Short mmCIF file of C-alpha atoms in Angstrom, two decimals:
data_model
loop_
_atom_site.label_atom_id
_atom_site.label_comp_id
_atom_site.label_asym_id
_atom_site.label_seq_id
_atom_site.Cartn_x
_atom_site.Cartn_y
_atom_site.Cartn_z
CA MET A 1 24.07 -57.91 -37.60
CA PHE A 2 24.78 -57.08 -33.86
CA PHE A 3 24.33 -60.34 -32.20
CA SER A 4 24.53 -63.91 -33.44
CA VAL A 5 22.84 -66.60 -30.79
CA ILE A 6 23.81 -69.74 -31.54
CA THR A 7 21.78 -72.87 -30.21
CA VAL A 8 23.40 -76.27 -30.25
CA THR A 9 20.73 -79.74 -29.71
CA TYR A 10 21.19 -82.93 -29.55
CA ASN A 11 17.72 -84.71 -28.35
CA SER A 12 16.49 -81.71 -27.02
CA ARG A 13 12.89 -81.91 -28.25
CA SER A 14 11.46 -81.63 -24.59
CA TYR A 15 12.62 -77.80 -24.34
CA LEU A 16 13.20 -77.11 -28.16
CA LYS A 17 10.30 -75.22 -29.21
CA GLN A 18 10.56 -73.13 -25.37
CA THR A 19 14.32 -72.25 -26.31
CA ILE A 20 13.38 -71.19 -29.75
CA ASP A 21 10.34 -68.90 -28.98
CA SER A 22 12.13 -67.29 -25.99
CA ILE A 23 14.98 -66.56 -28.37
CA LEU A 24 12.50 -65.23 -31.40
CA ALA A 25 10.63 -63.24 -28.41
CA GLN A 26 13.41 -60.95 -27.79
CA ARG A 27 13.13 -57.15 -27.78
CA PHE A 28 16.46 -56.10 -29.12
CA THR A 29 15.28 -57.60 -32.86
CA ASP A 30 19.13 -57.41 -34.44
CA PHE A 31 20.19 -60.71 -34.05
CA GLU A 32 20.43 -63.86 -36.11
CA LEU A 33 19.41 -67.27 -34.54
CA ILE A 34 21.76 -70.39 -35.53
CA ILE A 35 20.60 -73.88 -34.79
CA GLY A 36 22.71 -76.58 -35.36
CA ASP A 37 21.29 -79.99 -34.49
CA ASP A 38 23.97 -83.21 -34.04
CA CYS A 39 22.07 -85.63 -35.73
CA SER A 40 19.42 -86.04 -33.02
CA LEU A 41 17.65 -89.24 -32.62
CA ASP A 42 14.19 -87.52 -31.49
CA ASP A 43 12.20 -85.32 -33.48
CA SER A 44 14.53 -81.89 -32.53
CA TRP A 45 15.23 -81.79 -36.34
CA GLU A 46 11.45 -81.72 -37.37
CA ILE A 47 10.63 -78.98 -34.73
CA ILE A 48 13.44 -77.11 -36.04
CA LEU A 49 11.94 -76.96 -39.47
CA LYS A 50 8.63 -75.91 -38.43
CA TYR A 51 10.31 -72.24 -38.07
CA ALA A 52 9.80 -70.02 -40.69
CA ASP A 53 11.29 -66.84 -39.34
CA PRO A 54 14.05 -65.19 -41.79
CA ARG A 55 16.49 -64.53 -38.67
CA ILE A 56 17.10 -68.60 -38.23
CA ARG A 57 19.63 -69.96 -40.40
CA ARG A 58 19.95 -74.11 -39.51
CA TYR A 59 21.58 -77.36 -40.20
CA ARG A 60 21.56 -80.71 -39.21
CA ASN A 61 24.99 -82.63 -39.00
CA ASP A 62 25.16 -86.12 -41.03
CA THR A 63 26.75 -87.47 -38.09
CA THR A 64 27.24 -86.84 -34.31
CA LEU A 65 29.76 -84.49 -33.92
CA GLY A 66 29.90 -83.64 -30.48
CA GLU A 67 29.14 -80.51 -28.24
CA TYR A 68 32.22 -78.56 -28.84
CA ALA A 69 32.95 -79.60 -32.63
CA ASN A 70 28.82 -78.54 -33.38
CA ARG A 71 29.64 -75.52 -31.40
CA THR A 72 32.59 -74.85 -33.71
CA LYS A 73 30.81 -75.61 -36.66
CA ALA A 74 27.92 -72.93 -35.73
CA LEU A 75 30.25 -70.37 -34.45
CA GLN A 76 32.08 -70.51 -38.16
CA GLN A 77 28.72 -69.16 -39.59
CA ALA A 78 28.33 -66.81 -37.06
CA THR A 79 28.10 -63.05 -38.80
CA GLY A 80 27.18 -61.15 -35.61
CA LYS A 81 29.49 -58.60 -33.90
CA TYR A 82 28.57 -60.45 -30.61
CA LEU A 83 27.40 -64.10 -29.89
CA ILE A 84 26.18 -65.96 -27.11
CA PHE A 85 25.28 -69.69 -26.85
CA ILE A 86 21.78 -70.67 -25.87
CA ASP A 87 21.53 -74.48 -26.09
CA GLY A 88 18.19 -76.44 -27.00
CA ASP A 89 17.25 -76.57 -23.29
CA ASP A 90 18.02 -72.96 -22.18
CA LEU A 91 15.38 -69.95 -22.18
CA MET A 92 16.21 -66.58 -22.73
CA TYR A 93 14.26 -63.59 -20.99
CA GLU A 94 12.46 -60.91 -23.47
CA HIS A 95 15.11 -58.29 -22.07
CA ALA A 96 18.24 -60.59 -22.42
CA LEU A 97 19.76 -59.14 -25.85
CA SER A 98 18.46 -55.79 -24.63
CA THR A 99 20.26 -55.49 -21.57
CA LEU A 100 23.43 -57.07 -22.78
CA ALA A 101 23.63 -54.35 -25.97
CA ARG A 102 23.51 -51.97 -22.52
CA TYR A 103 26.61 -53.39 -21.05
CA ILE A 104 28.14 -53.07 -24.26
CA GLU A 105 27.66 -49.25 -24.84
CA PHE A 106 29.32 -49.52 -21.00
CA PHE A 107 32.53 -51.38 -22.08
CA PRO A 108 32.83 -51.91 -25.72
CA GLU A 109 36.51 -53.09 -25.31
CA CYS A 110 36.02 -56.06 -23.47
CA ALA A 111 35.95 -59.47 -25.14
CA MET A 112 33.33 -61.45 -22.79
CA TYR A 113 30.38 -60.09 -20.71
CA PHE A 114 29.37 -62.25 -17.62
CA SER A 115 25.82 -62.53 -16.61
CA ARG A 116 26.05 -63.98 -12.98
CA GLU A 117 24.16 -63.99 -9.70
CA TRP A 118 24.43 -61.47 -7.08
CA ASP A 119 27.77 -61.06 -5.45
CA PRO A 120 28.66 -58.94 -2.58
CA ARG A 121 32.68 -58.45 -3.90
CA ILE A 122 31.23 -56.92 -6.99
CA LEU A 123 29.45 -53.57 -7.87
CA CYS A 124 28.16 -54.19 -11.26
CA PRO A 125 28.79 -53.27 -13.95
CA PHE A 126 32.34 -53.95 -13.42
CA LYS A 127 35.32 -54.13 -15.75
CA VAL A 128 37.59 -57.10 -14.92
CA ASP A 129 41.44 -56.98 -16.15
CA PRO A 130 42.90 -60.30 -16.90
CA LEU A 131 45.30 -59.89 -14.14
CA THR A 132 42.30 -59.62 -11.91
CA ILE A 133 40.02 -61.93 -13.38
CA TYR A 134 42.58 -64.58 -12.46
CA ARG A 135 43.07 -63.79 -9.02
CA PHE A 136 39.44 -64.03 -8.82
CA GLU A 137 39.66 -67.22 -10.38
CA TYR A 138 42.23 -69.01 -8.36
CA LEU A 139 42.50 -67.25 -5.63
CA ASP A 140 38.68 -66.16 -4.67
CA GLY A 141 36.00 -68.70 -5.83
CA GLY A 142 36.01 -67.41 -9.15
CA ILE A 143 34.26 -64.52 -10.82
CA MET A 144 33.57 -65.53 -14.50
CA GLY A 145 29.95 -66.73 -16.13
CA GLY A 146 30.58 -70.52 -16.06
CA ASN A 147 28.26 -72.19 -18.61
CA PHE A 148 27.77 -70.40 -21.89
CA THR A 149 24.39 -69.25 -21.46
CA LYS A 150 25.76 -66.60 -18.78
CA VAL A 151 28.27 -65.52 -21.26
CA LEU A 152 28.46 -63.04 -24.31
CA PHE A 153 31.26 -63.13 -26.44
CA LYS A 154 32.83 -60.60 -28.90
CA THR A 155 32.88 -62.65 -32.09
CA GLU A 156 35.58 -61.70 -33.88
CA ILE A 157 37.68 -62.93 -30.67
CA LEU A 158 35.86 -65.76 -29.85
CA LYS A 159 36.98 -67.23 -33.32
CA ASP A 160 40.74 -66.69 -32.82
CA TYR A 161 40.48 -69.52 -30.38
CA SER A 162 39.34 -73.09 -31.07
CA PHE A 163 37.08 -75.12 -28.66
CA PRO A 164 39.30 -78.09 -26.97
CA GLU A 165 38.54 -81.55 -28.62
CA GLY A 166 37.77 -84.16 -25.46
CA ILE A 167 37.95 -81.87 -22.70
CA ARG A 168 34.75 -81.89 -20.48
CA SER A 169 34.63 -77.95 -18.91
CA GLY A 170 35.33 -76.37 -22.66
CA ASP A 171 32.99 -73.47 -21.53
CA SER A 172 35.56 -72.49 -18.58
CA TYR A 173 38.69 -73.44 -20.55
CA ILE A 174 37.61 -71.38 -23.47
CA GLN A 175 36.66 -68.09 -21.25
CA LEU A 176 40.35 -68.57 -19.48
CA LYS A 177 41.77 -68.64 -22.83
CA ILE A 178 40.47 -65.50 -23.66
CA ALA A 179 40.46 -63.91 -20.25
CA GLN A 180 44.32 -64.31 -20.55
CA GLN A 181 44.79 -61.49 -22.79
CA HIS A 182 41.37 -59.63 -22.86
CA PRO A 183 38.98 -57.82 -20.50
#
């Protein structure tokens, strides 16, 4: 499997069908979709169960674990070489995985790939080493992807780290931890 797309949900029924449909509509088809419902109180689980696509693996937690514990549970099930989180209220353009696969060809040694808005400081694609990424983050207003929907991870490297318990910005935390040691 080339990509794992992880969708964690909690009471996401308003957007969940559009999220799943946008992922399944990818032009690049070598991916699995792991959907982890965190014991939603709405009909999110019923929406998830309506899909019979063989690329989907799903689970529903017995009790609410919280965002990062649910991400960890889904991550443990991921078999793709690369991983992206597309949550239950996010969408993917149909060419998203194809585009990401192309950037991987340019920089296969990277641990993370960021999708960013246009930035006059950077001519993309651009490989950033740990020292440079920390200079951008702490001296120049940041360069990393921010929330998880903008970051593709090399799965084996992400699995070497753990999501923090009780932290509000685990997205940034895990990116900074990985960026300390990897381009």
